[in-house]
Amino acid sequence: MSADNRQVFRHQLDIPIEGKMRLSSNKAQDEYPYTIMINDVGGEGLGFTEKTDLALNTELDFEFKLNEENLYASGKVVWKKGTNDSFFYGVKFIFQEQKEASLIFQEVNRLVIRLHKRKMEA
């Protein structure tokens, strides 16, 4: 199977986490003006909900927290679905350096392990 056809694991979050987003074209801006709800996250991307209608291939910057670790990532909208009052987006991360990818992958794995342990203890 080629790398383009791989299915990468995304962890569906039982409770969405809040994150911040900005258009990559506004990198000069220090702030992230959009508040988003992240519904799933994996080593290569995330899914989120927001009221703003974004075009496919829009490049975005994200700030969010996993396991008390502040994470920053850039990505591109690869699909979207409209609902009554918001949109659900799928984003593929764009990493400038391998250490960015490694940190997100590590934190997603830590989250999955922690949640699995909680389910086993319940």
Short mmCIF file of N, CA and C in Angstrom, two decimals:
data_model
loop_
_atom_site.label_atom_id
_atom_site.label_comp_id
_atom_site.label_asym_id
_atom_site.label_seq_id
_atom_site.Cartn_x
_atom_site.Cartn_y
_atom_site.Cartn_z
N MET A 1 0.85 -1.18 0.00
CA MET A 1 0.00 0.00 0.00
C MET A 1 0.90 1.24 0.00
N SER A 2 0.61 2.19 -0.85
CA SER A 2 1.43 3.40 -0.92
C SER A 2 1.14 4.31 0.26
N ALA A 3 2.08 5.21 0.53
CA ALA A 3 1.91 6.15 1.64
C ALA A 3 0.69 7.02 1.45
N ASP A 4 0.32 7.30 0.20
CA ASP A 4 -0.84 8.15 -0.05
C ASP A 4 -2.16 7.47 0.29
N ASN A 5 -2.15 6.15 0.34
CA ASN A 5 -3.39 5.42 0.61
C ASN A 5 -3.48 4.89 2.04
N ARG A 6 -2.52 5.25 2.88
CA ARG A 6 -2.52 4.76 4.26
C ARG A 6 -3.71 5.33 5.03
N GLN A 7 -4.23 4.50 5.92
CA GLN A 7 -5.22 4.97 6.87
C GLN A 7 -4.49 5.17 8.19
N VAL A 8 -4.44 6.39 8.68
CA VAL A 8 -3.71 6.70 9.90
C VAL A 8 -4.69 6.75 11.06
N PHE A 9 -4.29 6.17 12.18
CA PHE A 9 -5.13 6.12 13.36
C PHE A 9 -5.45 7.52 13.87
N ARG A 10 -6.73 7.77 14.10
CA ARG A 10 -7.18 8.99 14.76
C ARG A 10 -7.95 8.56 16.00
N HIS A 11 -7.66 9.19 17.11
CA HIS A 11 -8.36 8.87 18.35
C HIS A 11 -9.59 9.76 18.47
N GLN A 12 -10.76 9.13 18.49
CA GLN A 12 -12.02 9.85 18.68
C GLN A 12 -12.11 10.23 20.16
N LEU A 13 -12.26 11.51 20.44
CA LEU A 13 -12.31 11.99 21.82
C LEU A 13 -13.72 11.87 22.37
N ASP A 14 -13.87 11.26 23.54
CA ASP A 14 -15.19 11.16 24.17
C ASP A 14 -15.72 12.54 24.51
N ILE A 15 -14.84 13.40 24.96
CA ILE A 15 -15.18 14.79 25.26
C ILE A 15 -14.26 15.66 24.41
N PRO A 16 -14.83 16.42 23.47
CA PRO A 16 -13.97 17.27 22.62
C PRO A 16 -13.13 18.22 23.47
N ILE A 17 -11.94 18.54 22.96
CA ILE A 17 -11.08 19.49 23.66
C ILE A 17 -11.08 20.82 22.90
N GLU A 18 -10.98 21.88 23.67
CA GLU A 18 -10.96 23.21 23.07
C GLU A 18 -9.57 23.52 22.55
N GLY A 19 -9.53 24.15 21.40
CA GLY A 19 -8.26 24.59 20.82
C GLY A 19 -8.44 25.95 20.19
N LYS A 20 -7.36 26.48 19.69
CA LYS A 20 -7.37 27.78 19.01
C LYS A 20 -6.86 27.58 17.59
N MET A 21 -7.32 28.44 16.68
CA MET A 21 -6.96 28.32 15.29
C MET A 21 -6.81 29.70 14.67
N ARG A 22 -5.95 29.79 13.67
CA ARG A 22 -5.85 30.99 12.84
C ARG A 22 -5.51 30.55 11.42
N LEU A 23 -5.79 31.43 10.48
CA LEU A 23 -5.40 31.18 9.10
C LEU A 23 -3.88 31.29 9.01
N SER A 24 -3.23 30.37 8.33
CA SER A 24 -1.77 30.42 8.21
C SER A 24 -1.31 31.69 7.52
N SER A 25 -2.15 32.26 6.69
CA SER A 25 -1.78 33.50 6.00
C SER A 25 -1.66 34.67 6.98
N ASN A 26 -2.14 34.49 8.22
CA ASN A 26 -2.06 35.54 9.25
C ASN A 26 -1.00 35.22 10.29
N LYS A 27 0.11 34.61 9.90
CA LYS A 27 1.16 34.23 10.85
C LYS A 27 1.73 35.41 11.60
N ALA A 28 1.65 36.61 11.04
CA ALA A 28 2.16 37.80 11.72
C ALA A 28 1.36 38.07 12.99
N GLN A 29 0.14 37.57 13.01
CA GLN A 29 -0.73 37.72 14.18
C GLN A 29 -0.26 36.76 15.26
N ASP A 30 -0.04 37.26 16.46
CA ASP A 30 0.37 36.39 17.56
C ASP A 30 -0.80 35.60 18.13
N GLU A 31 -1.98 36.11 17.95
CA GLU A 31 -3.13 35.45 18.57
C GLU A 31 -3.84 34.51 17.60
N TYR A 32 -4.61 33.63 18.19
CA TYR A 32 -5.41 32.67 17.44
C TYR A 32 -6.87 33.07 17.64
N PRO A 33 -7.49 33.75 16.67
CA PRO A 33 -8.80 34.35 16.89
C PRO A 33 -9.99 33.37 16.92
N TYR A 34 -9.81 32.15 16.43
CA TYR A 34 -10.93 31.21 16.39
C TYR A 34 -10.80 30.17 17.49
N THR A 35 -11.90 29.95 18.22
CA THR A 35 -11.95 28.86 19.20
C THR A 35 -12.63 27.69 18.52
N ILE A 36 -11.99 26.53 18.56
CA ILE A 36 -12.52 25.34 17.91
C ILE A 36 -12.70 24.23 18.94
N MET A 37 -13.50 23.23 18.56
CA MET A 37 -13.66 22.04 19.38
C MET A 37 -13.06 20.87 18.60
N ILE A 38 -12.01 20.27 19.15
CA ILE A 38 -11.32 19.17 18.49
C ILE A 38 -12.01 17.87 18.89
N ASN A 39 -12.50 17.14 17.87
CA ASN A 39 -13.26 15.92 18.08
C ASN A 39 -12.42 14.66 17.97
N ASP A 40 -11.36 14.72 17.17
CA ASP A 40 -10.45 13.58 17.05
C ASP A 40 -9.07 14.10 16.71
N VAL A 41 -8.07 13.30 17.09
CA VAL A 41 -6.69 13.72 16.85
C VAL A 41 -5.83 12.48 16.63
N GLY A 42 -4.86 12.61 15.75
CA GLY A 42 -3.92 11.54 15.46
C GLY A 42 -2.58 12.12 15.11
N GLY A 43 -1.64 11.28 14.80
CA GLY A 43 -0.30 11.73 14.49
C GLY A 43 -0.18 12.52 13.20
N GLU A 44 -1.17 12.40 12.33
CA GLU A 44 -1.09 13.09 11.05
C GLU A 44 -2.20 14.10 10.82
N GLY A 45 -3.09 14.28 11.80
CA GLY A 45 -4.14 15.26 11.59
C GLY A 45 -5.14 15.29 12.72
N LEU A 46 -6.17 16.10 12.52
CA LEU A 46 -7.23 16.22 13.52
C LEU A 46 -8.54 16.56 12.84
N GLY A 47 -9.62 16.37 13.60
CA GLY A 47 -10.95 16.76 13.16
C GLY A 47 -11.48 17.78 14.15
N PHE A 48 -12.11 18.83 13.64
CA PHE A 48 -12.61 19.87 14.54
C PHE A 48 -13.90 20.46 14.02
N THR A 49 -14.61 21.13 14.93
CA THR A 49 -15.87 21.80 14.62
C THR A 49 -15.69 23.29 14.83
N GLU A 50 -16.24 24.07 13.88
CA GLU A 50 -16.17 25.53 13.96
C GLU A 50 -17.30 26.09 13.11
N LYS A 51 -17.74 27.30 13.44
CA LYS A 51 -18.86 27.91 12.72
C LYS A 51 -18.45 28.57 11.41
N THR A 52 -17.17 28.88 11.26
CA THR A 52 -16.68 29.55 10.06
C THR A 52 -16.62 28.58 8.89
N ASP A 53 -17.09 29.03 7.73
CA ASP A 53 -17.05 28.22 6.51
C ASP A 53 -15.69 28.41 5.84
N LEU A 54 -14.85 27.39 5.92
CA LEU A 54 -13.51 27.43 5.34
C LEU A 54 -13.48 26.62 4.04
N ALA A 55 -12.70 27.07 3.08
CA ALA A 55 -12.56 26.35 1.82
C ALA A 55 -11.62 25.16 1.98
N LEU A 56 -11.81 24.15 1.15
CA LEU A 56 -10.87 23.04 1.12
C LEU A 56 -9.48 23.58 0.78
N ASN A 57 -8.46 22.93 1.29
CA ASN A 57 -7.05 23.30 1.09
C ASN A 57 -6.62 24.57 1.82
N THR A 58 -7.50 25.15 2.64
CA THR A 58 -7.11 26.30 3.46
C THR A 58 -6.06 25.84 4.46
N GLU A 59 -4.96 26.59 4.57
CA GLU A 59 -3.91 26.25 5.52
C GLU A 59 -4.16 26.98 6.84
N LEU A 60 -4.05 26.23 7.93
CA LEU A 60 -4.40 26.73 9.26
C LEU A 60 -3.28 26.44 10.25
N ASP A 61 -3.23 27.24 11.31
CA ASP A 61 -2.33 27.00 12.44
C ASP A 61 -3.20 26.71 13.66
N PHE A 62 -2.76 25.75 14.48
CA PHE A 62 -3.51 25.33 15.65
C PHE A 62 -2.67 25.43 16.91
N GLU A 63 -3.36 25.70 18.00
CA GLU A 63 -2.78 25.64 19.34
C GLU A 63 -3.77 24.86 20.19
N PHE A 64 -3.30 23.78 20.84
CA PHE A 64 -4.18 22.99 21.69
C PHE A 64 -3.35 22.28 22.74
N LYS A 65 -4.02 21.70 23.70
CA LYS A 65 -3.33 21.06 24.82
C LYS A 65 -3.75 19.60 24.90
N LEU A 66 -2.75 18.72 24.96
CA LEU A 66 -2.96 17.30 25.23
C LEU A 66 -2.06 16.92 26.39
N ASN A 67 -2.61 16.24 27.38
CA ASN A 67 -1.81 15.77 28.53
C ASN A 67 -1.06 16.92 29.19
N GLU A 68 -1.69 18.07 29.27
CA GLU A 68 -1.07 19.26 29.87
C GLU A 68 0.11 19.80 29.07
N GLU A 69 0.29 19.32 27.85
CA GLU A 69 1.37 19.78 26.97
C GLU A 69 0.77 20.70 25.90
N ASN A 70 1.28 21.94 25.82
CA ASN A 70 0.83 22.85 24.77
C ASN A 70 1.43 22.41 23.44
N LEU A 71 0.56 22.22 22.45
CA LEU A 71 1.00 21.77 21.13
C LEU A 71 0.64 22.81 20.08
N TYR A 72 1.50 22.92 19.09
CA TYR A 72 1.28 23.84 17.98
C TYR A 72 1.48 23.03 16.70
N ALA A 73 0.58 23.23 15.75
CA ALA A 73 0.67 22.49 14.49
C ALA A 73 0.06 23.33 13.37
N SER A 74 0.50 23.04 12.17
CA SER A 74 -0.09 23.63 10.98
C SER A 74 -0.71 22.50 10.17
N GLY A 75 -1.72 22.82 9.40
CA GLY A 75 -2.36 21.79 8.59
C GLY A 75 -3.20 22.39 7.49
N LYS A 76 -3.74 21.48 6.68
CA LYS A 76 -4.55 21.88 5.54
C LYS A 76 -5.89 21.17 5.60
N VAL A 77 -6.98 21.90 5.33
CA VAL A 77 -8.32 21.31 5.31
C VAL A 77 -8.40 20.35 4.12
N VAL A 78 -8.68 19.08 4.41
CA VAL A 78 -8.77 18.08 3.34
C VAL A 78 -10.21 17.62 3.09
N TRP A 79 -11.10 17.86 4.04
CA TRP A 79 -12.52 17.60 3.82
C TRP A 79 -13.34 18.40 4.83
N LYS A 80 -14.62 18.58 4.51
CA LYS A 80 -15.53 19.26 5.44
C LYS A 80 -16.94 18.76 5.24
N LYS A 81 -17.72 18.83 6.32
CA LYS A 81 -19.14 18.48 6.30
C LYS A 81 -19.89 19.58 7.02
N GLY A 82 -20.93 20.07 6.40
CA GLY A 82 -21.75 21.10 7.03
C GLY A 82 -22.83 20.48 7.89
N THR A 83 -23.12 21.13 9.02
CA THR A 83 -24.25 20.75 9.86
C THR A 83 -25.16 21.96 9.95
N ASN A 84 -26.14 21.93 10.82
CA ASN A 84 -27.10 23.03 10.91
C ASN A 84 -26.45 24.38 11.19
N ASP A 85 -25.53 24.42 12.15
CA ASP A 85 -24.98 25.72 12.54
C ASP A 85 -23.45 25.76 12.58
N SER A 86 -22.79 24.70 12.07
CA SER A 86 -21.33 24.69 12.08
C SER A 86 -20.82 23.74 11.00
N PHE A 87 -19.51 23.61 10.95
CA PHE A 87 -18.86 22.72 10.00
C PHE A 87 -17.91 21.80 10.75
N PHE A 88 -17.81 20.57 10.27
CA PHE A 88 -16.86 19.61 10.81
C PHE A 88 -15.77 19.44 9.75
N TYR A 89 -14.51 19.64 10.15
CA TYR A 89 -13.39 19.63 9.22
C TYR A 89 -12.41 18.51 9.53
N GLY A 90 -11.81 17.99 8.48
CA GLY A 90 -10.68 17.08 8.61
C GLY A 90 -9.44 17.80 8.13
N VAL A 91 -8.40 17.76 8.94
CA VAL A 91 -7.16 18.48 8.64
C VAL A 91 -5.99 17.51 8.63
N LYS A 92 -5.15 17.64 7.62
CA LYS A 92 -3.89 16.89 7.56
C LYS A 92 -2.78 17.83 8.00
N PHE A 93 -2.01 17.40 9.00
CA PHE A 93 -0.91 18.23 9.48
C PHE A 93 0.15 18.42 8.41
N ILE A 94 0.79 19.58 8.46
CA ILE A 94 1.95 19.91 7.63
C ILE A 94 3.08 20.19 8.60
N PHE A 95 4.06 19.31 8.65
CA PHE A 95 5.16 19.47 9.60
C PHE A 95 6.39 20.04 8.90
N GLN A 96 6.98 21.06 9.50
CA GLN A 96 8.21 21.64 8.98
C GLN A 96 9.42 20.85 9.47
N GLU A 97 9.30 20.25 10.65
CA GLU A 97 10.40 19.50 11.24
C GLU A 97 9.88 18.19 11.83
N GLN A 98 10.71 17.18 11.82
CA GLN A 98 10.33 15.87 12.35
C GLN A 98 10.00 15.94 13.83
N LYS A 99 10.65 16.84 14.58
CA LYS A 99 10.39 16.91 16.02
C LYS A 99 8.96 17.35 16.31
N GLU A 100 8.36 18.16 15.42
CA GLU A 100 6.95 18.55 15.59
C GLU A 100 6.06 17.32 15.48
N ALA A 101 6.30 16.52 14.45
CA ALA A 101 5.51 15.30 14.24
C ALA A 101 5.69 14.34 15.41
N SER A 102 6.93 14.19 15.86
CA SER A 102 7.22 13.26 16.96
C SER A 102 6.51 13.66 18.25
N LEU A 103 6.50 14.96 18.55
CA LEU A 103 5.87 15.43 19.78
C LEU A 103 4.36 15.17 19.75
N ILE A 104 3.71 15.47 18.64
CA ILE A 104 2.27 15.23 18.56
C ILE A 104 1.98 13.74 18.62
N PHE A 105 2.74 12.93 17.89
CA PHE A 105 2.55 11.49 17.93
C PHE A 105 2.71 10.96 19.35
N GLN A 106 3.74 11.43 20.05
CA GLN A 106 3.99 11.00 21.43
C GLN A 106 2.83 11.37 22.35
N GLU A 107 2.32 12.59 22.23
CA GLU A 107 1.24 13.03 23.12
C GLU A 107 -0.07 12.32 22.80
N VAL A 108 -0.34 12.04 21.53
CA VAL A 108 -1.54 11.28 21.18
C VAL A 108 -1.44 9.88 21.78
N ASN A 109 -0.29 9.25 21.66
CA ASN A 109 -0.11 7.91 22.25
C ASN A 109 -0.27 7.93 23.76
N ARG A 110 0.29 8.94 24.42
CA ARG A 110 0.12 9.06 25.88
C ARG A 110 -1.36 9.19 26.24
N LEU A 111 -2.10 9.98 25.46
CA LEU A 111 -3.53 10.17 25.71
C LEU A 111 -4.28 8.85 25.55
N VAL A 112 -4.01 8.13 24.48
CA VAL A 112 -4.70 6.86 24.22
C VAL A 112 -4.41 5.87 25.35
N ILE A 113 -3.16 5.78 25.78
CA ILE A 113 -2.80 4.86 26.87
C ILE A 113 -3.52 5.25 28.16
N ARG A 114 -3.52 6.54 28.47
CA ARG A 114 -4.18 7.01 29.69
C ARG A 114 -5.68 6.70 29.66
N LEU A 115 -6.34 6.95 28.54
CA LEU A 115 -7.77 6.69 28.44
C LEU A 115 -8.07 5.20 28.48
N HIS A 116 -7.20 4.39 27.88
CA HIS A 116 -7.38 2.94 27.92
C HIS A 116 -7.28 2.42 29.35
N LYS A 117 -6.32 2.93 30.10
CA LYS A 117 -6.16 2.52 31.51
C LYS A 117 -7.40 2.88 32.32
N ARG A 118 -7.95 4.07 32.06
CA ARG A 118 -9.18 4.47 32.78
C ARG A 118 -10.32 3.51 32.50
N LYS A 119 -10.48 3.12 31.24
CA LYS A 119 -11.56 2.19 30.88
C LYS A 119 -11.35 0.83 31.53
N MET A 120 -10.11 0.39 31.61
CA MET A 120 -9.81 -0.91 32.22
C MET A 120 -10.08 -0.89 33.72
N GLU A 121 -9.88 0.26 34.36
CA GLU A 121 -10.10 0.38 35.80
C GLU A 121 -11.58 0.54 36.15
N ALA A 122 -12.38 0.95 35.19
CA ALA A 122 -13.80 1.21 35.46
C ALA A 122 -14.60 -0.07 35.55
#
